C-alpha cells in the first residue's frame, strides 16, 4: 500500500519533534493519556443520549502496558475510537486550527523555541515520535464498528489499512527507540517509572489509568516461609481533579505542572490561586496568572474566560462572565456543585450563583496580586511587565468604575529611586512641603529626565513619576485624588514648582516685557496659543506647555490612531526663561532690530518643539534661520 504523506506543516513539526533535543520527552505519556481521556469523554457524552452506543460501552478506563521483550509501550483506551476517515484527518494533519504560527523557521536546537511550540500548539499525539521509531494506532470506532490500523515511522508518511480488533477504542503502540549513550528510552518500559509519570502528570484524569504491577507477598509458615512475586492490575491515578484536592495535599509543583499541561504553556505560572469556599455559593477554583501575555493578548482576538465545571463535569470551555476585563489574563478552572449541569449559556449569564462566584473570584485575584506585590516584588514586576498595561486599561475603562480597586496595583518608574514604585510608596516618600504627586510623560525615562521642567522638581527634592505608556496620562487624569493628593504633570501650568519669591519676580518681569511677549505671539501666529514667561525653567531657555485640557501625549496618542478625521491638538504655550542670557539677547534685538527678534523668536519656538519631542512644522526653515544667525 502506498504511503501517504503528512501535510507540509505537519511534516516540519514532525521533523522537529523527532530531531529536537527537547529534554522533556517524558511528556509524551501525558499527551497520549490526555487524548485517551478525551476519547473516553466523547464516548461517555454520546452514551448519555444514544442507547446503541451505551450498549457498547464497558467500564471506561485507560490501560498502560509495557512489553520489554517487544520493546513496545501500549496505551489502550476503550473510548470512542476513530474511523479510517478520522484517522486520516486527525493524525495526518497537525494543528487543524491553523493556530500554528509556523511561518518563521524554528531552530530545532533551541530548546525554548521547541518547548514553546510543544506547549502552545499542543502537538499532542506527535510527541510519541520523540521516543519511538514507529507508532501504530489500532482503533475501532464505536460509531461505525470498523477497525483500522495507522502506522508511521515518522517523517516519511503513514499508511492506513483495515484490521481486526475485537474491542472498541484505541491502542497506541509505541516501538521505543534504541538507547544511546546520552538517552535512555528503556526507562519507559519500567513499570515504576511509568507509574511515577502517571502520578506526576495525569493523576487527576477522571478515568482509571491501570497497569499490571509486580507485587511481593510472603507465603508459607515457619521454615517454609518465602517471598514470592505476583502480578496485579492496579489503578495508578487518584482520579480526583487536582482542584478538588485539599490545598495541603497538592504541592505548588503539581499545580504548576498541571497548568502547563492544561493551558499549553511552557513557562510556570507566576501565581497560583486556589479557592475553596462554602456558604452562599460553594465552589472550588484553581486560577493561574501566566508569566507572559499570549501573542494575541492585546488584540480583539483574545478571548478571556475560565473553564466551568459542575461537580467535576465540564459545562463550559471558556466562561467569560467569570472574569472582569481587567483580569482577563487569568486562566483556570471553576467548579461548583451549585450550578445545574444542563444550564444553557443564556441562562448562565443570568445566573445569580455565577455572578456571586465571579465577584468572589475578582476579590480573590485582587487580594492575591496585592499580596504578591507586598511579598515578592521581583515576581510582581514580571507580572506587571506582562499585564500592567491591562491593569491601566482597567483603570480608564468603564468611566473609571474600577480605578479604586486597581490603583494600588500600579507601578510607575520613580526618577529619584530609579525603579518602579507604587503610588502609595510615592506618597509616603513625599517631603512635607510637597503638595502634589508629580509626573511627566514621554517616550523613555531618559527623555523625560532631560525635560527642562525636570530640573525644578529635582532641585526641590521632589520625586517624579516617569510615565512611558500612552495610556498613562489618561490613567493619572482618571485617578484624580489619590490618598488625598492629586497628581500634576510637571509640564502643567499649575505645577507650582517655584517659590513665592521667584514667582513674584517672574510676574514683575512679565509685566515689564508685556510688549515683547505680545510681539512674539504675533510673530508665531497660529502656531501658539500664548507666549509667556515661565515658572518652571531653570537652566533651559525655553519650553513648551499645553493648555486647554489636551496634552501633548494625548495629541500624539490621537495622531497615532487610525482614521483621518480631525485629530485633537494640544494648544501650545511657548514659555521663556526670564533669567536666561538668551532672553537678554531677545530683549536687545527687540529694542534694536525687529527682524532679528523675529528670527530668534521662531528659532526658540522650534527648539521648544524639539525638546518636547514634537515634530518641527518646517525643519528646512528652522535650519535656514539658524544659518542666518551664523553668517
Ligand atoms: P489534540 O489532542 O490537541 O487535538 P492530537 O494531535 O493529540 O491533537 O490528536 C489529534 C486528534 O486525534 C484528536 O483531536 C482526536 O480527535 C484524535 N485522537 C488522538 N488520540 C485518540 C484516541 N486515543 N482516541 C480517539 N481519538 C484520538
XYZ file of C-alpha atoms and ligand atoms in Angstrom:
658
model
C 0.000 0.000 0.000
C 1.308 3.412 -0.981
C 2.456 5.636 1.808
C 0.563 8.834 2.342
C 2.464 11.993 3.067
C 1.795 14.256 6.010
C 0.600 17.750 5.224
C 3.576 20.058 4.688
C 3.378 21.876 8.015
C 2.845 18.670 9.894
C 5.915 17.230 8.301
C 8.045 20.081 9.522
C 6.693 19.833 13.004
C 7.250 16.122 12.957
C 10.870 16.588 11.903
C 11.204 18.976 14.727
C 9.793 16.555 17.245
C 11.957 13.705 16.076
C 15.212 15.584 15.933
C 14.749 18.015 18.741
C 16.910 17.742 21.770
C 13.875 18.620 23.839
C 14.710 17.260 27.237
C 11.213 16.962 28.486
C 10.405 13.941 26.331
C 8.543 12.201 29.089
C 5.517 14.383 28.425
C 4.592 12.120 25.509
C 2.845 9.860 28.002
C 0.623 12.531 29.467
C -0.238 13.704 25.943
C -1.349 10.238 24.898
C -3.210 9.697 28.149
C -4.914 13.029 27.715
C -6.048 12.015 24.209
C -7.320 8.725 25.595
C -9.220 10.572 28.287
C -10.783 12.848 25.660
C -11.842 9.785 23.664
C -13.486 8.391 26.804
C -15.208 11.717 27.444
C -16.619 11.716 23.942
C -17.936 8.191 24.305
C -19.399 8.964 27.696
C -21.133 12.005 26.309
C -22.591 10.116 23.364
C -23.750 7.271 25.547
C -25.922 9.658 27.532
C -28.245 10.048 24.579
C -27.519 7.057 22.371
C -28.598 3.696 23.650
C -26.804 1.728 20.944
C -23.551 3.373 21.944
C -24.284 2.822 25.615
C -24.647 -0.892 24.961
C -21.135 -0.994 23.540
C -19.566 0.839 26.449
C -17.749 -1.099 29.083
C -16.353 0.468 32.196
C -14.335 3.346 30.781
C -10.646 3.124 31.505
C -7.105 3.523 30.198
C -4.548 0.755 30.255
C -0.785 1.139 30.012
C 1.218 -1.949 29.094
C 4.977 -2.031 28.630
C 6.469 -5.053 26.883
C 10.197 -5.314 27.488
C 10.780 -8.111 25.001
C 8.996 -6.464 22.118
C 10.311 -3.059 23.331
C 6.844 -1.575 22.964
C 4.680 0.574 25.157
C 0.939 0.409 24.523
C -1.652 2.922 25.653
C -5.139 1.498 25.401
C -8.481 3.153 25.860
C -11.982 1.841 25.338
C -13.198 5.234 24.170
C -14.880 6.410 21.029
C -12.241 5.168 18.562
C -11.716 6.518 15.066
C -12.921 5.635 11.594
C -10.439 5.449 8.709
C -11.520 8.902 7.676
C -10.987 10.264 11.158
C -7.565 8.625 11.326
C -6.648 10.336 8.127
C -7.990 13.663 9.241
C -6.815 13.631 12.845
C -3.389 12.101 12.508
C -2.435 13.301 9.034
C -2.585 16.978 9.885
C -1.212 18.788 12.830
C -2.985 21.730 14.340
C -6.034 21.887 12.152
C -6.984 25.025 13.993
C -4.477 26.973 11.930
C -3.095 28.467 15.088
C 0.251 27.102 14.109
C 2.343 30.167 13.530
C 4.900 28.321 11.588
C 5.965 30.968 9.184
C 9.361 31.703 10.689
C 11.773 28.854 10.653
C 12.490 27.457 14.022
C 15.873 26.447 15.234
C 15.404 22.907 16.469
C 18.384 23.095 18.759
C 16.712 25.997 20.506
C 15.035 24.171 23.310
C 12.984 27.108 24.367
C 11.529 27.524 20.868
C 10.749 23.850 20.616
C 9.178 23.660 24.021
C 7.152 26.731 23.196
C 5.694 25.035 20.177
C 5.044 21.864 22.042
C 3.408 23.914 24.733
C 1.466 26.448 22.754
C 0.132 24.321 19.996
C -0.435 21.081 21.818
C 1.197 18.819 19.302
C -0.088 16.018 21.481
C -0.057 12.840 19.505
C 3.109 13.644 17.606
C 5.148 13.812 20.786
C 5.084 9.992 20.561
C 7.772 10.312 17.910
C 10.168 11.819 20.421
C 10.556 8.391 21.966
C 9.502 5.988 19.192
C 10.854 4.724 15.902
C 7.436 3.593 14.861
C 3.944 4.386 16.061
C 0.948 2.161 15.375
C -2.625 3.141 16.092
C -5.149 0.324 16.098
C -8.589 1.683 16.550
C -12.191 0.604 16.306
C -14.904 3.171 16.033
C -17.789 2.821 18.444
C -19.975 4.558 15.918
C -19.269 2.627 12.711
C -17.765 -0.554 14.190
C -14.962 -0.526 11.615
C -11.394 -1.202 12.745
C -8.301 0.294 11.147
C -4.601 0.391 11.664
C -2.486 3.515 11.157
C 1.283 3.127 11.086
C 4.096 5.576 10.680
C 7.816 5.659 11.225
C 7.790 9.443 11.189
C 8.519 11.929 8.513
C 8.261 9.563 5.546
C 4.486 9.335 5.833
C 1.911 6.864 7.112
C -0.334 4.021 5.999
C -3.887 3.214 6.964
C -5.421 -0.199 6.420
C -8.344 -2.175 7.812
C -7.551 -4.615 10.602
C -9.195 -6.920 13.090
C -9.893 -5.552 16.523
C -12.258 -7.103 18.950
C -12.681 -4.334 21.460
C -13.871 -0.785 20.819
C -11.493 2.066 21.290
C -7.859 2.677 20.540
C -4.456 1.096 21.128
C -1.460 3.341 20.600
C 1.599 1.122 20.236
C 4.986 2.775 20.511
C 8.065 0.980 19.278
C 10.600 2.663 21.502
C 13.872 3.969 20.113
C 17.096 2.181 20.924
C 19.044 3.566 23.884
C 22.043 5.688 23.082
C 24.924 6.857 25.204
C 23.071 10.004 26.164
C 19.495 8.874 26.094
C 17.643 6.055 27.687
C 14.315 5.091 26.219
C 14.133 1.784 28.046
C 13.041 3.679 31.125
C 9.606 3.937 29.546
C 9.325 0.170 29.857
C 9.869 0.217 33.615
C 6.551 -0.031 35.463
C 7.766 2.079 38.344
C 8.968 4.848 36.087
C 5.641 4.790 34.240
C 3.756 4.808 37.489
C 5.700 7.844 38.567
C 4.988 9.661 35.302
C 1.290 8.931 35.567
C 1.225 10.171 39.146
C 3.083 13.324 38.212
C 1.240 14.357 35.100
C -2.034 12.508 34.887
C -3.134 11.881 38.424
C -6.391 13.838 38.147
C -7.592 12.110 34.930
C -11.211 11.206 35.591
C -10.885 7.633 34.386
C -8.816 4.901 35.975
C -5.384 4.511 34.425
C -4.437 0.929 35.061
C -1.237 -1.061 34.901
C -0.192 -4.523 35.733
C 2.271 -4.148 38.566
C 4.607 -6.600 40.147
C 3.981 -7.194 43.843
C 5.510 -9.321 46.514
C 3.912 -11.277 49.288
C 5.009 -13.711 51.951
C 3.679 -17.230 51.786
C 4.146 -20.313 53.905
C 4.987 -20.563 57.576
C 7.987 -21.138 59.737
C 10.881 -22.525 57.751
C 8.825 -22.690 54.592
C 8.175 -19.000 54.633
C 9.267 -17.229 51.475
C 8.564 -14.156 49.435
C 7.014 -14.557 46.059
C 6.208 -12.088 43.379
C 2.927 -11.899 41.590
C 1.206 -9.528 39.227
C -1.837 -7.447 39.879
C -3.705 -4.822 37.946
C -3.824 -1.545 39.818
C -5.310 1.854 39.260
C -2.402 4.266 39.396
C -4.106 7.649 39.398
C -6.237 9.082 42.164
C -8.852 10.355 39.676
C -9.712 13.319 41.838
C -9.412 16.510 39.811
C -6.485 18.463 41.130
C -8.634 21.465 42.065
C -10.832 19.257 44.218
C -7.971 18.021 46.308
C -7.221 19.725 49.592
C -4.745 22.580 49.395
C -2.191 20.915 51.605
C -2.322 17.747 49.535
C -1.234 19.363 46.327
C 2.214 20.833 46.024
C 2.906 24.086 44.236
C 4.966 21.996 41.830
C 1.986 19.817 40.927
C -0.190 22.856 40.345
C 2.406 24.328 38.012
C 2.808 21.099 36.084
C -0.945 20.902 35.778
C -1.174 24.464 34.495
C 1.475 23.940 31.863
C -0.162 20.842 30.548
C -3.687 22.110 30.696
C -3.069 25.506 29.171
C -0.273 24.647 26.789
C 2.276 26.944 28.325
C 5.922 26.071 28.655
C 6.511 28.607 31.412
C 5.483 28.235 35.032
C 2.627 30.482 36.077
C 3.638 33.430 38.265
C 0.814 32.934 40.701
C -1.428 30.041 41.533
C -4.626 30.965 43.310
C -6.686 28.296 44.985
C -10.147 28.944 46.286
C -12.449 26.662 48.146
C -15.489 28.246 49.687
C -18.695 27.039 51.147
C -21.662 29.102 52.101
C -23.906 31.249 49.971
C -22.073 29.866 46.997
C -19.931 26.808 47.166
C -17.179 26.372 44.664
C -13.587 25.419 44.135
C -11.305 27.267 41.811
C -7.760 26.889 40.663
C -6.568 30.024 38.942
C -3.282 30.908 37.340
C -1.559 34.104 36.341
C 0.666 33.256 33.371
C 4.236 34.534 33.178
C 3.733 36.182 29.824
C 0.971 37.509 27.669
C -0.163 35.280 24.802
C 0.822 36.715 21.431
C -2.718 37.893 20.752
C -3.424 39.151 24.262
C -3.727 42.831 23.396
C -5.863 42.179 20.305
C -9.563 41.640 19.941
C -8.915 38.008 19.010
C -8.032 37.160 22.564
C -10.864 35.556 24.456
C -10.944 35.670 28.214
C -12.654 33.093 30.354
C -12.386 30.302 32.867
C -13.307 26.675 32.428
C -16.508 25.975 34.226
C -17.356 22.629 35.810
C -20.382 21.460 37.639
C -19.349 18.849 40.191
C -16.363 17.746 38.165
C -18.112 17.699 34.783
C -17.131 20.308 32.244
C -20.071 22.511 31.273
C -18.340 25.410 29.570
C -14.917 25.649 27.988
C -14.471 29.401 28.367
C -16.875 31.207 30.625
C -16.168 34.908 30.015
C -18.608 36.103 32.671
C -16.395 34.747 35.411
C -13.641 37.297 34.785
C -13.717 41.091 34.712
C -11.834 42.564 31.751
C -9.061 43.959 33.884
C -8.169 40.443 34.989
C -8.686 38.821 31.627
C -5.176 37.365 31.732
C -6.169 34.886 34.437
C -6.657 31.291 33.378
C -8.081 28.419 35.277
C -10.934 26.313 36.422
C -14.045 26.872 38.470
C -16.093 24.008 39.776
C -19.361 24.475 41.615
C -21.879 21.971 42.827
C -24.467 24.739 42.882
C -24.675 25.055 39.124
C -27.011 22.853 37.193
C -25.414 20.503 34.696
C -27.851 21.329 31.963
C -27.797 25.046 32.266
C -27.689 26.823 28.923
C -25.303 29.624 28.101
C -28.066 32.206 28.067
C -29.301 31.061 31.433
C -25.786 31.102 32.822
C -25.460 34.800 32.145
C -28.486 35.459 34.292
C -27.454 33.063 36.970
C -27.125 34.609 40.418
C -24.788 31.934 41.636
C -22.475 32.588 38.752
C -22.499 36.319 39.435
C -21.691 35.721 43.060
C -18.842 33.419 42.089
C -17.488 35.989 39.620
C -17.486 38.711 42.285
C -15.795 36.470 44.739
C -13.160 35.487 42.188
C -12.408 39.094 41.363
C -11.870 39.884 45.036
C -9.616 36.918 45.456
C -7.463 37.750 42.430
C -7.151 41.313 43.643
C -6.041 40.284 47.104
C -3.573 37.714 45.763
C -1.990 40.281 43.466
C -1.712 42.719 46.354
C -0.126 40.023 48.431
C 2.289 39.276 45.601
C 3.175 42.943 45.337
C 3.870 43.195 49.042
C 5.791 39.952 49.434
C 7.824 39.409 46.300
C 8.489 42.462 44.207
C 10.614 40.673 41.628
C 7.851 38.278 40.644
C 5.319 41.063 40.747
C 7.392 43.137 38.348
C 7.423 40.221 35.939
C 3.682 40.124 36.233
C 3.476 43.847 35.694
C 5.696 43.632 32.611
C 3.265 41.175 31.101
C -0.063 42.580 32.242
C 0.464 46.022 33.777
C -0.901 47.623 30.660
C -4.111 45.650 31.067
C -4.485 46.994 34.606
C -4.044 50.536 33.310
C -6.697 49.975 30.679
C -8.814 48.685 33.532
C -8.397 51.994 35.381
C -9.562 54.123 32.460
C -12.296 51.805 31.173
C -15.960 51.959 32.168
C -15.620 55.619 33.157
C -13.192 54.784 35.910
C -15.503 52.376 37.669
C -12.677 50.056 38.701
C -9.981 52.591 39.437
C -10.165 52.413 43.198
C -9.535 48.716 43.382
C -6.831 48.764 40.714
C -4.807 51.825 41.675
C -2.787 50.049 44.349
C -1.624 47.502 41.794
C 0.011 50.043 39.523
C 3.740 50.627 39.278
C 5.440 53.683 37.819
C 9.084 54.467 37.349
C 10.412 56.802 40.010
C 13.027 59.306 38.833
C 14.745 59.569 42.193
C 14.558 55.936 43.258
C 15.320 54.702 39.734
C 12.975 51.778 39.976
C 9.270 51.173 39.779
C 7.193 52.123 42.778
C 3.536 52.239 43.724
C 1.578 55.448 44.133
C 1.378 54.789 47.835
C 5.144 54.447 48.042
C 5.493 57.740 46.206
C 3.192 59.481 48.637
C 4.918 58.022 51.684
C 8.273 59.330 50.466
C 6.963 62.846 49.743
C 8.641 65.660 51.762
C 6.211 67.544 53.944
C 6.096 70.658 51.799
C 5.257 68.722 48.617
C 1.635 69.252 47.664
C 1.265 67.210 44.515
C 2.267 63.919 43.020
C 4.496 64.978 40.141
C 4.697 63.068 36.925
C 5.854 63.581 33.369
C 5.007 61.671 30.246
C 7.423 60.849 27.479
C 8.739 58.185 25.229
C 11.507 56.980 27.514
C 12.661 57.576 31.052
C 15.811 59.241 29.662
C 13.849 61.705 27.572
C 11.641 62.547 30.495
C 14.677 63.102 32.712
C 16.040 65.565 30.149
C 12.905 67.728 30.126
C 13.646 71.347 31.123
C 10.936 71.215 33.760
C 12.514 68.165 35.426
C 15.261 70.289 36.915
C 12.990 72.256 39.181
C 11.394 69.115 40.573
C 14.795 67.696 41.360
C 16.014 70.925 42.922
C 13.085 70.932 45.272
C 13.984 67.424 46.372
C 10.792 66.013 44.949
C 10.423 62.742 43.137
C 8.737 62.468 39.771
C 6.999 59.518 38.149
C 8.134 58.872 34.596
C 5.214 57.687 32.514
C 6.106 55.960 29.279
C 2.899 54.175 28.258
C 0.484 56.031 26.056
C -2.389 55.333 28.370
C -0.549 56.669 31.450
C -1.676 60.255 31.141
C -5.302 59.131 30.972
C -4.697 56.919 33.971
C -3.449 59.896 36.007
C -6.400 62.027 34.992
C -8.830 59.233 35.752
C -7.321 58.546 39.169
C -7.913 62.104 40.328
C -7.255 62.199 44.030
C -5.002 59.501 45.479
C -4.947 59.301 49.280
C -5.775 62.993 49.443
C -3.133 64.015 46.889
C -3.694 64.948 43.299
C -1.280 64.272 40.501
C 0.158 67.074 38.391
C 2.219 66.910 35.280
C 5.448 68.868 35.652
C 4.560 70.389 32.313
C 1.351 71.777 33.753
C 0.967 75.500 34.253
C -0.186 74.955 37.768
C 2.622 72.614 38.701
C 3.601 75.168 41.362
C 7.260 74.364 41.485
C 8.662 77.862 42.052
C 8.965 79.566 45.404
C 6.684 82.546 46.068
C 9.653 84.904 45.726
C 10.647 83.674 42.311
C 7.039 83.629 41.264
C 6.661 87.251 42.110
C 9.885 88.134 40.356
C 8.723 86.463 37.200
C 5.353 88.145 37.363
C 7.063 91.514 37.576
C 9.325 90.641 34.636
C 6.280 89.563 32.643
C 4.682 92.914 33.253
C 7.867 94.687 32.163
C 8.175 92.638 28.994
C 4.497 92.646 28.058
C 5.174 94.191 24.657
C 7.937 91.766 23.741
C 5.735 88.799 24.619
C 2.873 90.172 22.552
C 5.270 90.741 19.675
C 6.420 87.109 19.831
C 2.873 85.876 19.963
C 2.053 87.845 16.863
C 5.198 86.589 15.115
C 4.343 82.961 15.794
C 0.725 83.470 14.814
C -1.434 80.353 14.764
C 1.376 78.161 15.937
C 0.930 79.193 19.549
C -1.935 79.893 21.852
C 0.235 82.073 24.054
C 3.776 83.216 24.816
C 4.749 83.862 28.409
C 7.498 83.892 30.975
C 7.934 80.524 32.565
C 7.574 79.473 36.177
C 9.161 76.113 35.573
C 12.536 76.664 33.940
C 15.978 76.774 35.441
C 18.890 76.322 33.041
C 16.944 75.852 29.803
C 15.971 78.933 27.771
C 12.535 77.686 26.636
C 9.936 75.005 26.955
C 6.574 74.270 25.522
C 3.488 73.612 27.568
C -0.049 72.726 26.695
C -3.182 74.444 27.800
C -6.854 73.697 27.362
C -7.015 70.090 28.539
C -5.376 68.254 25.658
C -1.778 67.395 26.490
C 0.991 66.622 24.021
C 0.846 62.949 24.953
C -2.835 62.893 24.110
C -2.130 64.659 20.852
C 0.466 62.006 19.963
C -1.900 59.264 21.040
C -4.720 60.517 18.841
C -2.348 61.161 15.957
C -1.218 57.533 16.058
C -4.799 56.264 15.973
C -6.153 55.163 12.603
C -8.654 57.395 10.853
C -8.418 60.697 9.009
C -10.887 62.791 10.910
C -9.685 65.972 12.620
C -7.412 64.914 15.427
C -7.489 66.952 18.616
C -4.343 69.026 19.088
C -2.814 70.460 22.192
C -2.842 74.257 22.439
C 0.794 75.281 22.592
C 2.193 77.815 25.001
C 5.771 78.965 24.445
C 7.425 79.586 27.782
C 10.593 81.653 28.092
C 13.129 81.675 30.879
C 13.469 85.310 32.000
C 16.706 84.502 33.832
C 18.413 83.050 30.799
C 21.030 85.052 28.756
C 19.054 84.207 25.622
C 16.166 86.237 26.967
C 18.513 89.200 27.371
C 19.577 88.779 23.734
C 15.957 88.668 22.707
C 15.243 91.852 24.602
C 18.195 93.624 22.950
C 17.107 92.522 19.490
C 13.551 93.651 20.170
C 14.854 97.104 21.107
C 17.201 97.484 18.134
C 16.426 95.022 15.343
C 12.868 93.693 14.995
C 13.778 91.296 12.153
C 16.425 89.696 14.294
C 13.977 89.469 17.193
C 11.564 87.652 14.887
C 14.241 85.166 13.848
C 15.219 84.491 17.448
C 11.586 84.006 18.415
C 10.998 81.468 15.674
C 14.161 79.565 16.488
C 13.249 79.419 20.153
C 9.814 78.058 19.318
C 11.307 75.305 17.160
C 13.786 74.448 19.897
C 10.928 74.137 22.327
C 9.250 71.717 19.923
C 12.427 69.647 19.692
C 12.801 69.392 23.455
C 9.159 68.403 23.800
C 9.795 65.615 21.276
C 7.311 67.096 18.823
C 7.884 67.339 15.065
C 9.011 70.689 13.636
C 6.460 72.343 11.375
C 9.149 73.161 8.808
C 12.615 71.732 9.533
C 14.199 73.372 6.437
C 13.036 76.782 7.581
C 14.477 76.164 11.025
C 17.900 75.361 9.539
C 17.771 78.459 7.372
C 17.085 80.600 10.403
C 19.939 79.106 12.399
C 22.293 79.541 9.432
C 21.267 83.144 9.018
C 22.479 83.783 12.562
C 25.763 82.016 11.933
C 26.707 84.130 8.952
P -5.288 17.375 20.019
O -5.498 16.317 21.053
O -4.685 18.620 20.573
O -6.488 17.627 19.162
P -3.557 15.413 18.851
O -2.535 15.505 17.755
O -3.061 14.907 20.148
O -4.164 16.848 18.993
O -4.719 14.494 18.369
C -5.362 14.733 17.169
C -6.724 14.142 17.167
O -6.655 12.727 17.029
C -7.529 14.353 18.427
O -8.163 15.606 18.395
C -8.523 13.232 18.359
O -9.625 13.564 17.526
C -7.739 12.131 17.681
N -7.223 11.172 18.670
C -5.999 11.125 19.206
N -5.899 10.113 20.080
C -7.086 9.495 20.108
C -7.642 8.368 20.824
N -6.915 7.670 21.713
N -8.923 8.025 20.562
C -9.681 8.727 19.686
N -9.222 9.789 19.002
C -7.945 10.169 19.191
